[in-house]
Coordinates of C-alpha atoms in Angstrom, one line a residue:
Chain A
X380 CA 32.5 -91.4 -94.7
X381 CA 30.5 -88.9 -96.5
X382 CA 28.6 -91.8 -98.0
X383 CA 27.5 -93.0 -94.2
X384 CA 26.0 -89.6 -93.8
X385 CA 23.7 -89.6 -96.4
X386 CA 22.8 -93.1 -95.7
X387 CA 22.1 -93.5 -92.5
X388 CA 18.6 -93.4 -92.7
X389 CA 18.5 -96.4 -94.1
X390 CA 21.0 -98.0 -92.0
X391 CA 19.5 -97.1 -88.9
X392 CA 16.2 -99.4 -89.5
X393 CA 18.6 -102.0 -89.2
X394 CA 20.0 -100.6 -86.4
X395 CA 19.0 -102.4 -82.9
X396 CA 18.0 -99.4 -80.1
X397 CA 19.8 -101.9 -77.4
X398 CA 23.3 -100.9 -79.7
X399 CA 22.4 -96.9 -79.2
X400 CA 21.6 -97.6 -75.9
X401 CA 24.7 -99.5 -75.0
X402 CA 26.9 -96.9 -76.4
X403 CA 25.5 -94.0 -74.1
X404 CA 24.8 -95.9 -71.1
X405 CA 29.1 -96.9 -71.9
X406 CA 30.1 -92.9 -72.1
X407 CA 27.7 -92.0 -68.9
X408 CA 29.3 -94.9 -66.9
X409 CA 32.8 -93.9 -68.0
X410 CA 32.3 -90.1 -67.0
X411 CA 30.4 -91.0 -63.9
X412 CA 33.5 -93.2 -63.1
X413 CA 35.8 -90.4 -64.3
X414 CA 33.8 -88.0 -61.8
X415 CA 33.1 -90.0 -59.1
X416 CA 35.9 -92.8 -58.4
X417 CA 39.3 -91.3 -60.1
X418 CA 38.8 -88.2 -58.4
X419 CA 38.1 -89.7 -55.0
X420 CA 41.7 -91.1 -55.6
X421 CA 43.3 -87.8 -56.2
X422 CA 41.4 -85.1 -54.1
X423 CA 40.8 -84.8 -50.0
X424 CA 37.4 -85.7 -48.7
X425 CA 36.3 -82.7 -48.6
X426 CA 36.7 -81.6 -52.0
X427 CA 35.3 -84.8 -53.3
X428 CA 32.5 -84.2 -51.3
X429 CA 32.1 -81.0 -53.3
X430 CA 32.3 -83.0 -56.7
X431 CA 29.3 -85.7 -55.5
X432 CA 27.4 -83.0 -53.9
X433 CA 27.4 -80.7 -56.9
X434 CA 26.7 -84.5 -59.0
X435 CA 23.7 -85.4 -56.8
X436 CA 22.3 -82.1 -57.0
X437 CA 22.9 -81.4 -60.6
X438 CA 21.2 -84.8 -61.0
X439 CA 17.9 -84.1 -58.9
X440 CA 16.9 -80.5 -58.7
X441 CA 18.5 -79.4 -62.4
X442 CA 21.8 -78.4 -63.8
X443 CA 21.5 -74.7 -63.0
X444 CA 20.5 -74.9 -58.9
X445 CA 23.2 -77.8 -59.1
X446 CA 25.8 -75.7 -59.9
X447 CA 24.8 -73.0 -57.5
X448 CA 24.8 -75.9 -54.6
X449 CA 28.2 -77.1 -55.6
X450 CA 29.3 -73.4 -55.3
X451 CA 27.6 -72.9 -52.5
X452 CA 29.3 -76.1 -50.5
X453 CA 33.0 -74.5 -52.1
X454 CA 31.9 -71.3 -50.6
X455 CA 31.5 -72.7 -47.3
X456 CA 34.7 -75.3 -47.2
X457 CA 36.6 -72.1 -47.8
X458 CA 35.0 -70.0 -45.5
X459 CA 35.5 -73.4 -42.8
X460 CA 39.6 -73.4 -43.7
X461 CA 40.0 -69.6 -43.6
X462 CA 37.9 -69.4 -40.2
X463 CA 40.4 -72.7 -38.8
X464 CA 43.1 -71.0 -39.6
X465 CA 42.8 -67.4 -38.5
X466 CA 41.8 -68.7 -35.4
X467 CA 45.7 -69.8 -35.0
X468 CA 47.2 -67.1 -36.5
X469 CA 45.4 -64.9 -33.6
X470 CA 46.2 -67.3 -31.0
X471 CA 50.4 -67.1 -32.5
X472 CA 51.4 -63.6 -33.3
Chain B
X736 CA 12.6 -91.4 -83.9
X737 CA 11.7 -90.5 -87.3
X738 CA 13.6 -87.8 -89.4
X739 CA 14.1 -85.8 -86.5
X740 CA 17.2 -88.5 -85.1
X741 CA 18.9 -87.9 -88.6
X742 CA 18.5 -84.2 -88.1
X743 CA 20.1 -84.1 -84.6
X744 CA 23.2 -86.5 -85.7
X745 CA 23.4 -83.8 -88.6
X746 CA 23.8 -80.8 -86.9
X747 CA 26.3 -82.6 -84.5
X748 CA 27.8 -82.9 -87.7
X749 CA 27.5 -79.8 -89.2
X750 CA 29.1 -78.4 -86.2
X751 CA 31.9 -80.5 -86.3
X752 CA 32.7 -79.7 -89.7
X753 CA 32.2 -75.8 -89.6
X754 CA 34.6 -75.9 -85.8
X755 CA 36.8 -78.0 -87.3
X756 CA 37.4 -75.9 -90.6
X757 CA 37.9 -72.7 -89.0
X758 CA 40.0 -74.3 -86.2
X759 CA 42.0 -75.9 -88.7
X760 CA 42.8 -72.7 -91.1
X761 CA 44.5 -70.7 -88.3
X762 CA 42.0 -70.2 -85.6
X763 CA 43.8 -71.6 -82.9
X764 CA 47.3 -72.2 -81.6
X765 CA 47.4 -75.2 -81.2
X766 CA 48.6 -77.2 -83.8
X767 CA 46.6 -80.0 -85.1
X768 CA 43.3 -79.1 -83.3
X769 CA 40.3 -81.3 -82.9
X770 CA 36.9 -80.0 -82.5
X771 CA 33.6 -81.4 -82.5
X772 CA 30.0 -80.4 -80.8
X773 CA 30.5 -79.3 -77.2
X774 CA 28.9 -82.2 -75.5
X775 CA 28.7 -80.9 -72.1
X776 CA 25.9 -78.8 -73.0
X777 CA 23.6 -81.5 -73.6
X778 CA 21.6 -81.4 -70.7
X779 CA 20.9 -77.6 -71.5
X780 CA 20.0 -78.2 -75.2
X781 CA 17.4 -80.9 -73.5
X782 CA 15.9 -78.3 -70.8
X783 CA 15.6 -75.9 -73.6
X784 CA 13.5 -78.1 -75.8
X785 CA 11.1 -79.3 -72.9
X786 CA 10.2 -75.8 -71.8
X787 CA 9.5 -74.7 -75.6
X788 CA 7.3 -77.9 -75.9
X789 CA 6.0 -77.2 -72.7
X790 CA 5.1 -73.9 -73.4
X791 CA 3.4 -74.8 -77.0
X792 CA 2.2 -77.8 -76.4
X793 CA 4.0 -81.0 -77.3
X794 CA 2.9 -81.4 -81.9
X795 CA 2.5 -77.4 -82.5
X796 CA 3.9 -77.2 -85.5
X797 CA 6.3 -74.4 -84.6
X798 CA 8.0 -76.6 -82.0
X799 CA 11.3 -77.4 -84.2
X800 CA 12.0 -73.7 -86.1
X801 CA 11.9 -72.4 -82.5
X802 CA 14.3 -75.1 -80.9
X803 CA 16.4 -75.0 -83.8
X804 CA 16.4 -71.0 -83.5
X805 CA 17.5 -71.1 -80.0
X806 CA 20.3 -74.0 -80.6
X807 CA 21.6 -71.7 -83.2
X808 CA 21.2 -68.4 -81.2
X809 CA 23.2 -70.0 -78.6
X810 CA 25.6 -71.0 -80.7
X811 CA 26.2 -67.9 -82.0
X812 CA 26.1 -66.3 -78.2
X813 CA 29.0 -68.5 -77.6
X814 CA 30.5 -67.3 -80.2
X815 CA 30.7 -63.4 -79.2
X816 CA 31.5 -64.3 -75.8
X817 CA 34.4 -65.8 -77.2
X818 CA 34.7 -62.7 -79.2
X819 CA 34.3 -60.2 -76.3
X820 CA 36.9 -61.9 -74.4
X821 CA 39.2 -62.3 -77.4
X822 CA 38.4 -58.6 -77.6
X823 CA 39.5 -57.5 -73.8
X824 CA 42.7 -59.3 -73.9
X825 CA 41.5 -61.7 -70.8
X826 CA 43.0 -64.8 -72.3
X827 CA 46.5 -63.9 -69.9
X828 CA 43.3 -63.9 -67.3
X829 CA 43.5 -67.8 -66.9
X830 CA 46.8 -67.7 -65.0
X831 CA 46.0 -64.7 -62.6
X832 CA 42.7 -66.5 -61.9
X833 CA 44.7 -68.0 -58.3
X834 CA 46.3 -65.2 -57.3
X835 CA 43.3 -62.4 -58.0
X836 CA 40.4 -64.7 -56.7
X837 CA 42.3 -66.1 -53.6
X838 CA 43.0 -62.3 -52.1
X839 CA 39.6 -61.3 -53.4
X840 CA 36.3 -61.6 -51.9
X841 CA 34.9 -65.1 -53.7
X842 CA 36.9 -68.1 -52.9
X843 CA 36.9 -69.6 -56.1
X844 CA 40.1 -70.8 -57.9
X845 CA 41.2 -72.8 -60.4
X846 CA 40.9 -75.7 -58.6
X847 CA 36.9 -74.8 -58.7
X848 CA 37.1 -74.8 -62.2
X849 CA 38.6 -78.5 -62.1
X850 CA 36.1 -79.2 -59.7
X851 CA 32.8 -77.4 -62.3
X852 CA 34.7 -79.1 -64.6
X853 CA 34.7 -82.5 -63.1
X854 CA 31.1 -82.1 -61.5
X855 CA 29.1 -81.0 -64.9
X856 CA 31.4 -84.5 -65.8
X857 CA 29.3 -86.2 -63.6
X858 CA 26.1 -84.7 -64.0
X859 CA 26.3 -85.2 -67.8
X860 CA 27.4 -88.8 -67.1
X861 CA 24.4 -89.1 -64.6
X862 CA 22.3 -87.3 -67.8
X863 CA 23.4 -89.5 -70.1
X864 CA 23.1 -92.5 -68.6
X865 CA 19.5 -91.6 -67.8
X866 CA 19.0 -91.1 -71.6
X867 CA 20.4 -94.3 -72.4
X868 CA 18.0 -95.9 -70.3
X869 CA 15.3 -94.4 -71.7
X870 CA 16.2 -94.7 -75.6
X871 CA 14.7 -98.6 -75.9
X872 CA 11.7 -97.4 -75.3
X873 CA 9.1 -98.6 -77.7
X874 CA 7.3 -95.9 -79.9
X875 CA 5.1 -93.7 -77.8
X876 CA 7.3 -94.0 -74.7
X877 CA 5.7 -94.6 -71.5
X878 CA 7.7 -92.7 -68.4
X879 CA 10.7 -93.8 -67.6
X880 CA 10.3 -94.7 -63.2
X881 CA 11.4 -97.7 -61.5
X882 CA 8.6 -100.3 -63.0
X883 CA 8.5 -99.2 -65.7
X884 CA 12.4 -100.1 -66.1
X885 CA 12.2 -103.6 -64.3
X886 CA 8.9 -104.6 -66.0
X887 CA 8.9 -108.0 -67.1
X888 CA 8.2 -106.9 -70.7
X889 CA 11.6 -104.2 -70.7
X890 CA 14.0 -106.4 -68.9
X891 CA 14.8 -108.1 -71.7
X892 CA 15.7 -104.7 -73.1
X893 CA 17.6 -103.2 -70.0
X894 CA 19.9 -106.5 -69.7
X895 CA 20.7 -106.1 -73.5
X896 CA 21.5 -102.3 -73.1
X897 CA 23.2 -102.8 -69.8
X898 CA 24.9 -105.2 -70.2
X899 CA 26.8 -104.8 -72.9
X900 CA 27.7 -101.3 -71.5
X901 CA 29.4 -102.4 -68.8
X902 CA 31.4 -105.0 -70.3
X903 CA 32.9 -102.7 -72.5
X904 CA 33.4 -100.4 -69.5
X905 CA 35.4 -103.3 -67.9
X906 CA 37.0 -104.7 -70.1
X907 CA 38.7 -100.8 -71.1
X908 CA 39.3 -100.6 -66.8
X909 CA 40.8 -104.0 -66.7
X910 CA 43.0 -103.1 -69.8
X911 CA 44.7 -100.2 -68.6
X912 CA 45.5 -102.7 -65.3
X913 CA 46.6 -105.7 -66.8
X914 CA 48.6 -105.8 -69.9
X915 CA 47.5 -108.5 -71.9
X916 CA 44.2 -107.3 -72.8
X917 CA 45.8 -104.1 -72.9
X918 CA 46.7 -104.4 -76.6
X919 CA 42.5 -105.5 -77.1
X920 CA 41.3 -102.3 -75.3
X921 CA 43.5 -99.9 -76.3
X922 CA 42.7 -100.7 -80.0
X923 CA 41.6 -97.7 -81.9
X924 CA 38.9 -100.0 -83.6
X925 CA 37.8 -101.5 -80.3
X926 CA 34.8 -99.9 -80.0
X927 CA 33.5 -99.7 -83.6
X928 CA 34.2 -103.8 -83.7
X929 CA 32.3 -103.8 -80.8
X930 CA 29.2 -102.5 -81.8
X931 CA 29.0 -104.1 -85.4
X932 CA 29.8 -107.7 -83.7
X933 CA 26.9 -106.5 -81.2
X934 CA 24.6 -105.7 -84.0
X935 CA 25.6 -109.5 -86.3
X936 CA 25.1 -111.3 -82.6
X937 CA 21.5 -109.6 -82.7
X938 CA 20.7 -110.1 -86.1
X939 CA 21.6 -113.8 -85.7
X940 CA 19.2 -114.2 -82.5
X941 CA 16.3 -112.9 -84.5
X942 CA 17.3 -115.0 -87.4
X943 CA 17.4 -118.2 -85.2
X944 CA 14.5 -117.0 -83.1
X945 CA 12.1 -117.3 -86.4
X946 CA 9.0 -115.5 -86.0
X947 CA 10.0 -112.1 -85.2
X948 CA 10.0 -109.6 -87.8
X949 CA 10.4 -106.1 -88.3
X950 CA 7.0 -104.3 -87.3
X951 CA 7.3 -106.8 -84.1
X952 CA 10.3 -105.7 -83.4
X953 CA 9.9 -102.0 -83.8
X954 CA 6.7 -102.2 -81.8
X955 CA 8.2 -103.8 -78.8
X956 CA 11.5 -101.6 -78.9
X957 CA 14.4 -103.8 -79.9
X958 CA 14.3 -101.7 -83.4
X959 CA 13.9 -97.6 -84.0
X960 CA 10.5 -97.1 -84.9
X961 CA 11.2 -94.9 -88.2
X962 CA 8.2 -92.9 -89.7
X963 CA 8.1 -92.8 -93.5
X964 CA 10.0 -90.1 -95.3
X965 CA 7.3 -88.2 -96.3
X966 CA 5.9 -87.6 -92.7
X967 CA 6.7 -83.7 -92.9
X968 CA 5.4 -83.8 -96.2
X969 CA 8.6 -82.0 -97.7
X970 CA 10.6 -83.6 -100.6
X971 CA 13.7 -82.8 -98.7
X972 CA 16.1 -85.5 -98.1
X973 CA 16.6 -86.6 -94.8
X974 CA 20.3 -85.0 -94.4
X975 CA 18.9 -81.6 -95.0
X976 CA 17.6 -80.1 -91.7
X977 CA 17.2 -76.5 -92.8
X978 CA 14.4 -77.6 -94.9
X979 CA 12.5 -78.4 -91.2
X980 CA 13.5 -74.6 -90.5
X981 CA 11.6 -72.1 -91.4
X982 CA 12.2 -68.3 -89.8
X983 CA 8.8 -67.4 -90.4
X984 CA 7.4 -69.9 -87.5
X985 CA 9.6 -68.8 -84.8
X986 CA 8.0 -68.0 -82.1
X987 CA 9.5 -65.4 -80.6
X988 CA 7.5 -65.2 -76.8
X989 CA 9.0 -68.7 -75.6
X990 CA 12.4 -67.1 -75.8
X991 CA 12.5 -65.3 -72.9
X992 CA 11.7 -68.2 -71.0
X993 CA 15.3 -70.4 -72.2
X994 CA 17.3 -67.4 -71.4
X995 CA 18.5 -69.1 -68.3
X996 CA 19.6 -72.1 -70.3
X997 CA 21.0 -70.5 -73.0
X998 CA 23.2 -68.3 -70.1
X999 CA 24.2 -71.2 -68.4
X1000 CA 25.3 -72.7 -71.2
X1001 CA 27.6 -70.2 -72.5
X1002 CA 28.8 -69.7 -68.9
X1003 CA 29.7 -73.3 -69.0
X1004 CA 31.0 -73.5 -72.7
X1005 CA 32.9 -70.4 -71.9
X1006 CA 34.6 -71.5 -69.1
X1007 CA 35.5 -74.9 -70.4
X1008 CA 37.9 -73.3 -73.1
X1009 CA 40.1 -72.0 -71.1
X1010 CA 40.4 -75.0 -69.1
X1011 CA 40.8 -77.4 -72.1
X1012 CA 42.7 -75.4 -74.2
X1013 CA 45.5 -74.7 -71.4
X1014 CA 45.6 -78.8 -70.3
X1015 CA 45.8 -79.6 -74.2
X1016 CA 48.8 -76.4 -74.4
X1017 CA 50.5 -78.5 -71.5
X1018 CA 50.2 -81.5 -73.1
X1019 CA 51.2 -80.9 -76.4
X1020 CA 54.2 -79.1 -75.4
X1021 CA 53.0 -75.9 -77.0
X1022 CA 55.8 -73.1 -76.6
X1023 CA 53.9 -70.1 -76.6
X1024 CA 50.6 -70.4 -76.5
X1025 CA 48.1 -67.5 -76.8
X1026 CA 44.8 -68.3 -75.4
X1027 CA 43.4 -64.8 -77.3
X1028 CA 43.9 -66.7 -80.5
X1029 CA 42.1 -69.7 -79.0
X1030 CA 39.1 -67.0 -78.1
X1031 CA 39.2 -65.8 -81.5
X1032 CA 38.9 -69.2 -83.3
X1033 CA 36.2 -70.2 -81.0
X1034 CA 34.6 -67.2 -81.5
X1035 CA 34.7 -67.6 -85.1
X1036 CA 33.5 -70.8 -85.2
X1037 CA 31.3 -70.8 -83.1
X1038 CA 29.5 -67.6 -84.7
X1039 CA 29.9 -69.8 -87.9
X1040 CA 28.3 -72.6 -86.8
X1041 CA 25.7 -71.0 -85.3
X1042 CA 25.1 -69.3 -88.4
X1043 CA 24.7 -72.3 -90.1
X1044 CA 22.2 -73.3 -87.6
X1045 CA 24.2 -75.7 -85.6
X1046 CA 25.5 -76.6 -82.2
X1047 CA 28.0 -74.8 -80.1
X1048 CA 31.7 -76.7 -80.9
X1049 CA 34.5 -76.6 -78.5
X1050 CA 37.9 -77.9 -79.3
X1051 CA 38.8 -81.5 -77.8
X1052 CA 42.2 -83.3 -76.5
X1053 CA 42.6 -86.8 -77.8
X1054 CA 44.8 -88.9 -76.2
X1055 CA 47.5 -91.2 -78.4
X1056 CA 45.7 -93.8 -79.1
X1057 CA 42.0 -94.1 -77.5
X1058 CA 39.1 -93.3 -79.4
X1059 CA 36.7 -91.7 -76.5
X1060 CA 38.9 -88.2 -75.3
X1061 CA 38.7 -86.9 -72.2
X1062 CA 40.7 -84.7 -69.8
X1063 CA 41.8 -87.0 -66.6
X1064 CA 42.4 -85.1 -63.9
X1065 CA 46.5 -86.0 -63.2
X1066 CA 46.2 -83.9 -66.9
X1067 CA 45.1 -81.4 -65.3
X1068 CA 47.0 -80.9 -62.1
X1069 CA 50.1 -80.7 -64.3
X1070 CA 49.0 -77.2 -65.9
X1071 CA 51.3 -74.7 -64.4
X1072 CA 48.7 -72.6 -62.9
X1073 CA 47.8 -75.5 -60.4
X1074 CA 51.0 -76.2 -59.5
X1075 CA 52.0 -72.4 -59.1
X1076 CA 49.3 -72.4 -56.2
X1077 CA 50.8 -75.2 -54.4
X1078 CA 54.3 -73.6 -53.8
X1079 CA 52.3 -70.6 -52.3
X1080 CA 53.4 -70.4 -48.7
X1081 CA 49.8 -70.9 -47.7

């Protein structure tokens, strides 16, 4: 094993880039799969929609301001539930 | 792709080995702990280098000490988080987190850090996969956009990459749905055959193709494009990657500008422990098990590894069997805390 390490320079001449690529494009498909379609099986809409919006956004405007929008959209589904339900706990003493 | 790709698979290494070590002797509970290089922050390690290249120009000589300065600092950042909350006792904090957050003022819970969990997932799958695109590249790059990827001259390229990618991916899906392809799938050695039956099939094209050889293929990306080893003009071997650092050639005003990265990253690195840790706890069956001792081995090797000057390491579940680990969420909604919340009357 120790023997790979030391030559893998040499090996990786041989080594085609479509391999590498192969190999990462396999993880990012199985944790965009992992992200995207088993959790749509196990969570309500609206949580999944927190997990794609917080993907999308993470993906286009940056990892930091994606996290704050997924936050953000939590923030406001809670805020949404709390607000439903106080409105029937006024209404039902 | 020159020495610099040996370097990085190095110090994925090197923090492997340190993580592993410490985790191993003691440092967490437990038993029979994997660890490796905490892949989910990737993406941070990425925006740290561009803005120090951006910020010295892209072949300023004092590029690489400062990256590798700031990989190591935030190694070692990790590492005394994991200390501090080792220190304050907050490792009991993980199952309070419903019950103190739900009365409180933010409306986070658990179930958020499931969620953070499973959307920095998918933002470091949608990260990755970018990257994977862009690595067949031929040496100097042009921009990865749309025509550039469907150009006549890459296409060739993307179908080989793609391709192969998703068969794998399908033939794993179809194997945990159909069980005679299971035994194929499921194969620790799937993978690894994989790839060197993918590399013989490729060789055996260019054979049979005839005039292709290697400068060809370099220049038009089906091979990596490596320099000569004595591009950096060092005698080092390639495995050594301190020789590349020297302390001397930090420069020390870029760092104020990766701050943000390096927060974010231990924010994220911090917080995945306790989330791992608990769902590999439940898993394992673990009787008693004290997430301080899990800060304090992280801690540890964490501080270790960034010592050494390596990557941050967090510790990893594998499932029997598979050779790719990850958390699936039915993992995780059987840790106690979650299921605590749902017999709340509310």
């Amino acid at each position: 094993m120790l023997g790979v390490v030391f030559a893998s320079p040499y090996i990786l001449r041989y080594a085609p880039t479509v391999l590498a690529s192969a190999l990462i494009l396999h993880i990012g498909i199985e944790l965009i799969i992992e992200a995207l379609w088993e959790s749509s099986q196990k969570l309500i809409w609206s949580e999944w929609a927190v997990v794609a919006g917080t993907t999308i956004a993470c993906s286009a405007i940056g990892f930091a301001p994606g996290i704050a929008v997924g936050l953000a959209i939590v923030f406001s589904l809670h805020f949404l539930c709390e607000a439903f339900d106080s409105v029937r706990c006024l209404l039902m003493p | 792709m020159d020495v610099t790709l040996q370097c990085v698979s190095h110090v994925d290494l090197q923090s492997t080995v340190i993580s592993q070590a410490v985790l191993a002797l003691g440092g967490s509970s437990i038993p029979c702990a994997l660890s490796s290089m905490l892949a989910e922050v990737l993406p941070f390690m990425r925006s740290i280098a561009t803005t120090i290249q951006d910020d010295l120009g892209q072949s300023h000589p004092h590029v690489l000490p400062t990256t590798m300065f700031v990989f190591a600092m935030s190694s070692i950042a990790l590492g005394l988080t994991f200390l501090l909350l080792a220190a304050f006792r907050c490792g009991s904090l993980v199952g309070y987190f419903p019950e103190t957050i739900m009365t409180g003022v933010v409306g986070m819970d658990s179930q958020l850090k499931c969620l953070a969990k499973l959307t920095s997932i998918g933002a470091v799958g949608v990260s990755l996969f970018i990257l994977g695109l862009e690595i067949p590249f031929p040496f100097p790059p042009p921009g990865l956009s749309l025509s550039t990827l469907f150009s006549g001259k890459h296409l060739p390229l993307l179908a080989a990459s793609l391709l192969p990618a998703i068969f794998i991916s399908t033939i794993v899906h179809l194997g945990r749905r159909l069980k005679s392809i299971r035994s194929v799938s499921e194969h620790p050695l799937y993978l690894p055959a994989f790839c060197f039956a993918m590399a013989a099939l490729f060789w055996i094209v260019v054979a049979a193709y005839g005039k292709a050889d290697m400068a060809t293929l370099a220049s038009s990306g089906w091979l990596f494009s490596v320099k000569p080893q004595n591009h950096r003009s060092s005698t080092a071997a390639a495995w050594d990657y301190w020789a590349l650092f020297d302390f001397a050639k930090v420069e020390w005003r870029v760092l104020p500008a990766t701050m943000k990265d390096v927060a974010l990253l231990v924010a994220v690195g911090a917080l995945s422990l306790p989330i791992f840790a608990s769902a590999a706890a439940v898993d394992l069956d673990v009787p008693e098990h004290d997430m301080n001792r899990d800060f304090l081995g992280h801690g540890i090797a964490n501080v270790l590894s960034g010592a050494g000057l390596a990557l941050p390491a967090l510790m990893v579940c594998v499932a029997p069997g598979s050779l790719v680990t990850r958390l699936t969420l039915p993992d995780l909604l059987k840790h106690p805390v979650l299921q605590a919340r749902k017999r709340r009357p509310w």
